[in-house]
CSV table of C-alpha atoms in Angstrom, one decimal:
chain,number,residue,atom,x,y,z
D,1,GLN,CA,13.8,7.7,-34.6
D,2,TYR,CA,12.0,5.6,-37.2
D,3,ARG,CA,15.0,5.6,-39.4
D,4,THR,CA,17.0,3.9,-36.6
D,5,LEU,CA,14.4,1.8,-34.8
D,6,PHE,CA,12.7,0.2,-37.8
D,7,PRO,CA,15.9,-1.3,-39.2
D,8,LEU,CA,17.0,-2.4,-35.7
D,9,MET,CA,13.7,-4.3,-35.3
D,10,ILE,CA,14.3,-6.1,-38.6
D,11,THR,CA,17.8,-7.0,-37.6
D,12,ASP,CA,16.7,-8.2,-34.2
D,13,TRP,CA,14.1,-10.5,-35.7
D,14,ARG,CA,16.6,-11.9,-38.1
D,15,VAL,CA,19.1,-12.5,-35.3
D,16,ARG,CA,16.6,-14.1,-32.9
D,17,TRP,CA,15.1,-16.4,-35.5
D,18,LYS,CA,18.5,-17.4,-37.0
D,19,GLN,CA,17.3,-17.5,-40.6
D,20,GLY,CA,19.8,-15.2,-42.2
D,21,TYR,CA,18.3,-12.4,-44.3
D,22,LEU,CA,14.7,-13.3,-43.5
D,23,PRO,CA,12.6,-11.6,-46.2
D,24,PHE,CA,10.9,-8.5,-44.7
D,25,LEU,CA,8.0,-6.7,-46.4
D,26,LEU,CA,6.4,-3.5,-45.3
D,27,VAL,CA,3.5,-1.2,-46.3
D,28,GLN,CA,4.3,2.4,-46.7
D,29,LEU,CA,1.9,4.9,-45.1
D,30,PRO,CA,-1.0,5.9,-47.4
D,31,GLY,CA,-2.3,9.4,-47.8
D,32,TYR,CA,-4.1,10.6,-44.6
D,33,SER,CA,-5.0,13.9,-43.1
D,34,SER,CA,-6.8,14.8,-39.9
D,35,ALA,CA,-6.8,17.3,-37.1
D,36,GLN,CA,-4.3,15.1,-35.3
D,37,TYR,CA,-1.7,15.8,-38.0
D,38,GLN,CA,-1.6,19.5,-38.8
D,39,ASN,CA,1.9,19.7,-40.2
D,40,GLU,CA,1.8,18.7,-43.8
D,41,TYR,CA,5.2,17.0,-43.8
D,42,GLU,CA,5.2,14.7,-40.8
D,43,TRP,CA,3.9,11.7,-42.7
D,44,ALA,CA,6.0,12.5,-45.7
D,45,GLU,CA,9.1,12.2,-43.5
D,46,LEU,CA,7.9,8.9,-42.0
D,47,ARG,CA,7.3,7.5,-45.5
D,48,GLU,CA,10.9,8.6,-46.4
D,49,ALA,CA,12.2,6.6,-43.3
D,50,GLN,CA,10.3,3.6,-44.6
D,51,LEU,CA,11.7,4.0,-48.1
D,52,MET,CA,15.2,4.1,-46.6
D,53,THR,CA,14.7,0.6,-45.2
D,54,LEU,CA,15.0,-0.7,-48.7
D,55,SER,CA,18.7,-0.2,-48.5
D,56,TYR,CA,18.8,-3.2,-46.2
D,57,PRO,CA,19.1,-6.7,-47.8
D,58,ALA,CA,15.9,-8.8,-48.6
D,59,THR,CA,13.4,-6.0,-47.9
D,60,GLY,CA,10.4,-5.0,-50.1
D,61,MET,CA,7.8,-2.3,-49.8
D,62,ALA,CA,4.2,-1.9,-51.0
D,63,VAL,CA,3.5,1.8,-51.9
D,64,THR,CA,-0.1,2.7,-51.0
D,65,ILE,CA,0.0,6.5,-51.5
D,66,ASP,CA,-2.9,6.2,-54.0
D,67,LEU,CA,-5.1,4.1,-51.8
D,68,GLY,CA,-5.4,6.5,-48.8
D,69,GLU,CA,-8.5,8.2,-47.6
D,70,THR,CA,-8.3,11.6,-46.0
D,71,ASP,CA,-10.6,10.6,-43.1
D,72,ASN,CA,-9.6,6.9,-42.7
D,73,LEU,CA,-6.2,5.9,-41.3
D,74,HIS,CA,-6.6,2.4,-42.8
D,75,PRO,CA,-7.5,2.2,-46.5
D,76,GLU,CA,-10.5,0.0,-47.2
D,77,ASN,CA,-9.0,-1.5,-50.4
D,78,LYS,CA,-7.1,-4.2,-48.6
D,79,LEU,CA,-7.1,-6.4,-51.7
D,80,GLU,CA,-4.8,-4.1,-53.6
D,81,VAL,CA,-2.5,-3.7,-50.6
D,82,GLY,CA,-2.3,-7.5,-50.5
D,83,ASN,CA,-1.7,-7.8,-54.2
D,84,ARG,CA,1.3,-5.4,-54.0
D,85,LEU,CA,2.8,-7.2,-51.0
D,86,ALA,CA,2.4,-10.5,-52.9
D,87,LEU,CA,4.4,-9.1,-55.9
D,88,ALA,CA,7.1,-8.0,-53.5
D,89,ALA,CA,7.1,-11.4,-51.8
D,90,ARG,CA,7.5,-13.2,-55.2
D,91,LYS,CA,10.5,-11.1,-56.0
D,92,ILE,CA,12.2,-10.7,-52.5
D,93,ALA,CA,11.4,-14.2,-51.1
D,94,TYR,CA,11.2,-16.3,-54.2
D,95,ASN,CA,13.4,-14.4,-56.6
D,96,GLN,CA,10.9,-14.4,-59.5
D,97,ASP,CA,11.6,-12.2,-62.5
D,98,LEU,CA,8.8,-9.7,-62.4
D,99,VAL,CA,7.9,-6.0,-61.9
D,100,TYR,CA,7.2,-5.8,-58.2
D,101,SER,CA,7.5,-2.0,-57.5
D,102,GLY,CA,6.6,1.3,-58.9
D,103,PRO,CA,9.2,3.9,-59.8
D,104,VAL,CA,11.8,4.7,-57.1
D,105,TYR,CA,13.9,7.8,-57.3
D,106,ARG,CA,17.6,7.4,-57.8
D,107,SER,CA,19.3,10.6,-59.0
D,108,MET,CA,18.9,14.1,-60.4
D,109,GLU,CA,20.7,16.4,-62.9
D,110,VAL,CA,20.1,20.1,-63.3
D,111,ALA,CA,20.0,21.2,-66.9
D,112,GLY,CA,19.5,25.0,-67.1
D,113,THR,CA,16.1,25.7,-65.6
D,114,LYS,CA,15.0,22.1,-65.7
D,115,VAL,CA,15.8,19.0,-63.6
D,116,ARG,CA,16.2,15.5,-65.0
D,117,LEU,CA,15.1,12.8,-62.6
D,118,ARG,CA,16.2,9.2,-63.0
D,119,PHE,CA,14.4,6.2,-61.5
D,120,ILE,CA,14.7,2.4,-61.0
D,121,CYS,CA,11.8,0.0,-61.1
D,122,THR,CA,10.2,1.7,-64.1
D,123,GLY,CA,9.0,-1.6,-65.5
D,124,SER,CA,8.0,-1.1,-69.2
D,125,GLY,CA,7.9,2.6,-68.8
D,126,MET,CA,6.6,5.5,-66.7
D,127,ALA,CA,3.1,7.0,-67.1
D,128,THR,CA,0.2,8.4,-65.2
D,129,LYS,CA,-2.6,6.0,-64.1
D,130,ASP,CA,-5.3,8.5,-65.3
D,131,ASN,CA,-3.5,9.5,-68.5
D,132,MET,CA,-3.5,13.1,-67.2
D,133,PRO,CA,-0.4,15.4,-66.9
D,134,LEU,CA,1.9,14.6,-64.1
D,135,LYS,CA,1.2,16.3,-60.8
D,136,GLY,CA,2.6,16.3,-57.3
D,137,PHE,CA,6.0,17.7,-58.1
D,138,LEU,CA,7.6,20.7,-56.4
D,139,VAL,CA,10.8,22.6,-57.2
D,140,ALA,CA,12.9,24.9,-55.0
D,141,GLY,CA,16.0,27.1,-55.6
D,142,GLU,CA,18.6,28.0,-53.1
D,143,ASP,CA,16.0,30.0,-51.1
D,144,ARG,CA,14.4,26.6,-50.2
D,145,LEU,CA,11.0,27.8,-51.2
D,146,PHE,CA,9.1,25.2,-53.1
D,147,HIS,CA,6.8,26.0,-56.0
D,148,ARG,CA,4.4,23.8,-57.9
D,149,ALA,CA,6.2,22.3,-60.9
D,150,GLU,CA,5.4,21.2,-64.4
D,151,ALA,CA,6.6,17.6,-65.1
D,152,TYR,CA,6.6,15.2,-68.1
D,153,VAL,CA,8.1,11.9,-69.0
D,154,GLU,CA,11.0,11.8,-71.5
D,155,GLY,CA,12.2,8.3,-72.1
D,156,ASP,CA,13.4,6.8,-68.9
D,157,GLU,CA,13.5,10.2,-67.2
D,158,ILE,CA,11.1,12.8,-65.8
D,159,ILE,CA,11.7,16.5,-66.6
D,160,VAL,CA,10.6,18.9,-63.9
D,161,PHE,CA,10.6,22.7,-63.9
D,162,ALA,CA,8.8,25.7,-62.4
D,163,PRO,CA,8.6,29.2,-64.0
D,164,GLU,CA,9.4,30.8,-60.6
D,165,VAL,CA,12.7,28.9,-60.2
D,166,SER,CA,15.4,29.8,-62.6
D,167,LEU,CA,18.2,27.8,-60.8
D,168,PRO,CA,16.6,24.7,-59.3
D,169,VAL,CA,18.4,22.8,-56.6
D,170,ALA,CA,15.8,20.4,-55.2
D,171,VAL,CA,12.7,18.5,-56.2
D,172,ARG,CA,10.0,16.8,-54.1
D,173,TYR,CA,7.2,14.5,-55.1
D,174,ALA,CA,4.0,13.7,-53.2
D,175,TRP,CA,5.6,15.4,-50.2
D,176,ALA,CA,2.6,15.9,-47.8
D,177,ASN,CA,0.5,14.0,-45.4
D,178,SER,CA,-2.2,13.4,-48.0
D,179,PRO,CA,-0.5,14.4,-51.3
D,180,GLU,CA,-1.6,14.5,-54.9
D,181,GLY,CA,0.6,12.4,-57.1
D,182,ASN,CA,-0.1,10.3,-60.2
D,183,LEU,CA,3.3,8.8,-61.2
D,184,PHE,CA,3.1,5.1,-61.9
D,185,ASN,CA,4.8,2.6,-64.1
D,186,LYS,CA,2.8,1.0,-67.0
D,187,GLU,CA,2.3,-2.1,-64.8
D,188,GLY,CA,0.1,0.1,-62.6
D,189,LEU,CA,2.3,0.4,-59.5
D,190,PRO,CA,2.7,3.9,-58.0
D,191,ALA,CA,5.9,5.7,-57.4
D,192,SER,CA,7.0,6.2,-53.8
D,193,PRO,CA,7.0,9.8,-52.6
D,194,PHE,CA,10.5,11.3,-52.4
D,195,ARG,CA,12.7,14.3,-52.1
D,196,THR,CA,16.1,15.1,-53.6
D,197,ASP,CA,17.2,17.4,-50.7
D,198,SER,CA,18.3,16.5,-47.2
D,199,TRP,CA,17.2,19.7,-45.6
D,200,LYS,CA,16.2,19.6,-41.9
D,201,GLY,CA,12.7,18.2,-41.6
D,202,VAL,CA,9.9,19.0,-39.2
D,203,THR,CA,10.4,15.7,-37.2
D,204,ASP,CA,14.2,16.1,-36.8
D,205,ASP,CA,13.9,17.8,-33.4
D,206,LYS,CA,11.2,15.5,-32.0
D,207,LYS,CA,12.2,13.3,-29.1
C-alpha cells in the first residue's frame, strides 16, 4: 500500500498547492527492532517502498539506516538527519552541484560465482565508514535461500559472492528491520538498503 499511497500523497499536495513539481524530501526508516515487529523483513520492504519514490520528479531522500537504535523508534541524532535532508534540499530544490546521497543500487551482472553490483551517487568513491570489510550483503541462488556473502569494492562496482552459492541470482543489502550494513561513499553518506530480486515479500498479502 505504501508504494501506491505515498506517491499519491505527493501528487495530491503538488496539485492542490499548484506549484508544479514542488520539491519533496523524505527520511527513510532507520534501523529498529522490537517485539512489535517480529518479522525481520517488514521494515526492509517499507524502506524499499520509500526508495521507489525517488523515481518521481523532484524527490530526495535522507538514508538513516546507520542512525537507528534497536530500542528507540526515533533516532536521537536529529542533527545528522537534518544535515542529510539539507544536502538533498540543496540539490533537489536549489540544483546545487554537490554529493547529496549515498550509493544507490542500479544494476547487477552475474560473472561465474560472483555478482557485480553497480551504483549511482557514489561520490568520490565507495568505502566503509569504519574501514572494515563490507558487511550486510546476502546472496541467493535459484532456491531463493539467502546466505551471508563476502563483498569488496572494485573500482565503481561491488563484487559479492558466497561459497554456498555457485550460481547466484539475487543479492540483498541491509535487508532486515535492524540490519548491519556499512557501505558508504567517501563523503560519509550511507547506501540505501536494497534487493535485486522482486520475489514476493512478507507484506504483499497484508490489507
